[in-house]
Amino acid sequence: FMHTSNAVISGSSALRLILAVVDITWPISDLDLYILLSSGPSATEFFHRFGYDIVPYPRPKTKYGSKKVRSVIAAVKGSQKIDIILSCNGRPILPIFQFHSTVVMNYFTPTTIFSAYPALTLQFKGLINPMACTRHHMLPPRTLRAVTKYANRGFEFAS
């Protein structure tokens, strides 16, 4: 499915893969699958075939608040949850480069592992994306929560 839909997996799951040599203790909460908008129907059909319930969000979840995200659908099966993020146009990786910080600007495909900032990430360091700040150079509450989550996981952010 990932090959045919040009899907990528990003978020904490991709970060765990990048940091595979490190003993990671934070829990896996969900899987973030980024696909093109046109692949949405085949994605929901694929997960439904494997017993997942498909739950569309009324509007993109705030944690994916990006101009590059058209909508978000959840595939849920018991405690397993996959967020299927539908990219507006171009490539499914475009929303990844609008993330809050360099720490999570990573993804993998069936054949590739990519980290936009591998040296920083492997040193547990990151930069905050200036596009995530308000026009007053402040972090909105949701961005601050995301950065704090990764700071609590041992990442340091440049000031």
mmCIF file of C-alpha atoms in Angstrom:
data_model
loop_
_atom_site.group_PDB
_atom_site.id
_atom_site.type_symbol
_atom_site.label_atom_id
_atom_site.label_comp_id
_atom_site.label_asym_id
_atom_site.label_seq_id
_atom_site.Cartn_x
_atom_site.Cartn_y
_atom_site.Cartn_z
ATOM 1 C CA PHE A 1 0.000 0.000 0.000
ATOM 2 C CA MET A 2 2.743 2.495 0.891
ATOM 3 C CA HIS A 3 4.402 2.043 -2.501
ATOM 4 C CA THR A 4 1.260 2.470 -4.579
ATOM 5 C CA SER A 5 0.025 5.502 -2.653
ATOM 6 C CA ASN A 6 3.444 7.202 -2.252
ATOM 7 C CA ALA A 7 2.834 7.209 1.499
ATOM 8 C CA VAL A 8 5.375 8.255 4.109
ATOM 9 C CA ILE A 9 5.391 7.712 7.859
ATOM 10 C CA SER A 10 6.512 10.618 9.985
ATOM 11 C CA GLY A 11 6.189 11.931 13.530
ATOM 12 C CA SER A 12 7.394 10.043 16.601
ATOM 13 C CA SER A 13 7.471 6.726 14.732
ATOM 14 C CA ALA A 14 9.970 8.039 12.194
ATOM 15 C CA LEU A 15 11.994 9.672 14.964
ATOM 16 C CA ARG A 16 12.161 6.336 16.819
ATOM 17 C CA LEU A 17 13.500 4.699 13.659
ATOM 18 C CA ILE A 18 16.127 7.444 13.186
ATOM 19 C CA LEU A 19 17.180 6.994 16.820
ATOM 20 C CA ALA A 20 17.076 3.174 16.698
ATOM 21 C CA VAL A 21 20.494 2.888 18.343
ATOM 22 C CA VAL A 22 19.299 4.767 21.425
ATOM 23 C CA ASP A 23 17.198 3.206 24.197
ATOM 24 C CA ILE A 24 13.939 5.116 23.710
ATOM 25 C CA THR A 25 11.549 5.012 26.652
ATOM 26 C CA TRP A 26 8.687 7.182 25.475
ATOM 27 C CA PRO A 27 5.474 5.365 24.526
ATOM 28 C CA ILE A 28 4.193 4.883 21.003
ATOM 29 C CA SER A 29 0.829 6.628 20.874
ATOM 30 C CA ASP A 30 -0.087 6.532 17.199
ATOM 31 C CA LEU A 31 1.257 6.284 13.686
ATOM 32 C CA ASP A 32 1.207 9.278 11.322
ATOM 33 C CA LEU A 33 0.765 8.281 7.683
ATOM 34 C CA TYR A 34 1.047 11.067 5.099
ATOM 35 C CA ILE A 35 -0.532 10.504 1.694
ATOM 36 C CA LEU A 36 -1.847 12.477 -1.249
ATOM 37 C CA LEU A 37 -5.454 13.586 -1.108
ATOM 38 C CA SER A 38 -6.201 11.398 -4.139
ATOM 39 C CA SER A 39 -5.048 8.297 -2.205
ATOM 40 C CA GLY A 40 -7.547 8.842 0.618
ATOM 41 C CA PRO A 41 -10.200 6.404 -0.641
ATOM 42 C CA SER A 42 -7.691 3.590 -1.234
ATOM 43 C CA ALA A 43 -6.155 4.189 2.217
ATOM 44 C CA THR A 44 -9.487 3.951 4.016
ATOM 45 C CA GLU A 45 -10.366 0.822 2.027
ATOM 46 C CA PHE A 46 -6.985 -0.739 2.858
ATOM 47 C CA PHE A 47 -7.286 -0.193 6.616
ATOM 48 C CA HIS A 48 -10.975 -1.121 6.684
ATOM 49 C CA ARG A 49 -10.030 -4.487 5.103
ATOM 50 C CA PHE A 50 -7.787 -5.124 8.117
ATOM 51 C CA GLY A 51 -10.533 -4.416 10.637
ATOM 52 C CA TYR A 52 -9.886 -0.752 11.363
ATOM 53 C CA ASP A 53 -12.783 1.638 11.920
ATOM 54 C CA ILE A 54 -12.455 4.792 9.839
ATOM 55 C CA VAL A 55 -13.166 8.017 11.727
ATOM 56 C CA PRO A 56 -12.954 11.275 9.759
ATOM 57 C CA TYR A 57 -12.133 14.391 11.741
ATOM 58 C CA PRO A 58 -14.542 17.284 11.108
ATOM 59 C CA ARG A 59 -11.558 19.524 10.269
ATOM 60 C CA PRO A 60 -7.810 18.900 10.425
ATOM 61 C CA LYS A 61 -6.709 18.255 13.984
ATOM 62 C CA THR A 62 -4.872 21.208 15.434
ATOM 63 C CA LYS A 63 -1.660 19.214 15.755
ATOM 64 C CA TYR A 64 -1.652 18.981 11.961
ATOM 65 C CA GLY A 65 -2.691 22.601 11.435
ATOM 66 C CA SER A 66 -0.880 23.312 8.204
ATOM 67 C CA LYS A 67 -1.812 24.872 4.915
ATOM 68 C CA LYS A 68 -0.417 21.722 3.297
ATOM 69 C CA VAL A 69 -2.919 19.430 5.104
ATOM 70 C CA ARG A 70 -6.347 19.050 3.538
ATOM 71 C CA SER A 71 -7.877 16.642 6.047
ATOM 72 C CA VAL A 72 -7.116 13.953 8.605
ATOM 73 C CA ILE A 73 -8.759 10.561 8.977
ATOM 74 C CA ALA A 74 -8.173 8.147 11.847
ATOM 75 C CA ALA A 75 -8.029 4.386 11.375
ATOM 76 C CA VAL A 76 -8.746 2.835 14.788
ATOM 77 C CA LYS A 77 -8.624 -0.785 15.918
ATOM 78 C CA GLY A 78 -8.742 -1.292 19.674
ATOM 79 C CA SER A 79 -5.891 0.743 21.158
ATOM 80 C CA GLN A 80 -4.125 1.059 17.793
ATOM 81 C CA LYS A 81 -4.582 4.366 15.998
ATOM 82 C CA ILE A 82 -3.260 5.522 12.662
ATOM 83 C CA ASP A 83 -3.703 9.154 11.662
ATOM 84 C CA ILE A 84 -3.966 9.357 7.888
ATOM 85 C CA ILE A 85 -2.965 12.885 6.909
ATOM 86 C CA LEU A 86 -4.092 13.906 3.441
ATOM 87 C CA SER A 87 -1.704 16.359 1.800
ATOM 88 C CA CYS A 88 -3.289 19.118 -0.276
ATOM 89 C CA ASN A 89 -1.096 18.924 -3.303
ATOM 90 C CA GLY A 90 2.253 17.986 -4.697
ATOM 91 C CA ARG A 91 3.856 15.470 -2.393
ATOM 92 C CA PRO A 92 2.836 13.889 0.895
ATOM 93 C CA ILE A 93 6.098 15.102 2.478
ATOM 94 C CA LEU A 94 5.263 18.822 2.145
ATOM 95 C CA PRO A 95 3.493 19.128 5.542
ATOM 96 C CA ILE A 96 6.518 17.583 7.282
ATOM 97 C CA PHE A 97 8.642 20.655 6.578
ATOM 98 C CA GLN A 98 6.096 22.853 8.337
ATOM 99 C CA PHE A 99 6.427 20.940 11.623
ATOM 100 C CA HIS A 100 7.188 22.842 14.834
ATOM 101 C CA SER A 101 10.841 21.855 14.937
ATOM 102 C CA THR A 102 13.634 20.050 13.140
ATOM 103 C CA VAL A 103 13.387 17.177 15.630
ATOM 104 C CA VAL A 104 10.376 15.713 13.797
ATOM 105 C CA MET A 105 11.318 16.612 10.218
ATOM 106 C CA ASN A 106 11.923 12.966 9.412
ATOM 107 C CA TYR A 107 10.074 10.302 7.478
ATOM 108 C CA PHE A 108 10.400 6.841 6.061
ATOM 109 C CA THR A 109 9.020 4.955 3.090
ATOM 110 C CA PRO A 110 9.330 1.250 2.241
ATOM 111 C CA THR A 111 12.744 1.990 0.708
ATOM 112 C CA THR A 112 14.050 5.189 2.356
ATOM 113 C CA ILE A 113 14.763 6.735 5.733
ATOM 114 C CA PHE A 114 15.100 10.532 5.625
ATOM 115 C CA SER A 115 16.099 13.061 8.256
ATOM 116 C CA ALA A 116 16.243 16.744 7.308
ATOM 117 C CA TYR A 117 18.696 17.444 10.147
ATOM 118 C CA PRO A 118 20.419 14.134 10.966
ATOM 119 C CA ALA A 119 23.422 15.550 12.849
ATOM 120 C CA LEU A 120 21.215 17.613 15.165
ATOM 121 C CA THR A 121 18.614 14.884 15.606
ATOM 122 C CA LEU A 122 21.168 12.210 16.500
ATOM 123 C CA GLN A 123 22.612 14.596 19.127
ATOM 124 C CA PHE A 124 19.114 15.148 20.586
ATOM 125 C CA LYS A 125 19.188 18.785 19.498
ATOM 126 C CA GLY A 126 16.754 20.781 17.432
ATOM 127 C CA LEU A 127 15.753 24.129 16.038
ATOM 128 C CA ILE A 128 12.290 25.607 16.290
ATOM 129 C CA ASN A 129 10.738 26.317 12.919
ATOM 130 C CA PRO A 130 10.329 30.116 12.727
ATOM 131 C CA MET A 131 7.169 29.575 10.661
ATOM 132 C CA ALA A 132 5.620 27.956 13.759
ATOM 133 C CA CYS A 133 5.897 31.245 15.670
ATOM 134 C CA THR A 134 3.330 34.016 15.744
ATOM 135 C CA ARG A 135 4.041 37.344 14.092
ATOM 136 C CA HIS A 136 5.196 38.519 17.548
ATOM 137 C CA HIS A 137 7.863 35.764 17.560
ATOM 138 C CA MET A 138 6.041 33.792 20.246
ATOM 139 C CA LEU A 139 5.162 30.099 20.240
ATOM 140 C CA PRO A 140 1.417 29.434 20.125
ATOM 141 C CA PRO A 141 0.199 27.169 22.960
ATOM 142 C CA ARG A 142 -0.074 24.029 20.754
ATOM 143 C CA THR A 143 3.461 24.561 19.409
ATOM 144 C CA LEU A 144 4.799 25.151 22.912
ATOM 145 C CA ARG A 145 3.169 21.879 24.054
ATOM 146 C CA ALA A 146 4.786 20.001 21.139
ATOM 147 C CA VAL A 147 8.233 21.469 21.808
ATOM 148 C CA THR A 148 7.856 20.766 25.538
ATOM 149 C CA LYS A 149 6.919 17.141 24.778
ATOM 150 C CA TYR A 150 10.209 16.646 22.946
ATOM 151 C CA ALA A 151 12.191 18.616 25.546
ATOM 152 C CA ASN A 152 10.797 16.194 28.144
ATOM 153 C CA ARG A 153 12.065 13.374 25.924
ATOM 154 C CA GLY A 154 15.608 14.728 26.205
ATOM 155 C CA PHE A 155 15.873 17.099 23.240
ATOM 156 C CA GLU A 156 17.525 20.499 23.597
ATOM 157 C CA PHE A 157 16.379 23.415 21.471
ATOM 158 C CA ALA A 158 18.557 26.350 20.441
ATOM 159 C CA SER A 159 17.289 29.670 21.729
#
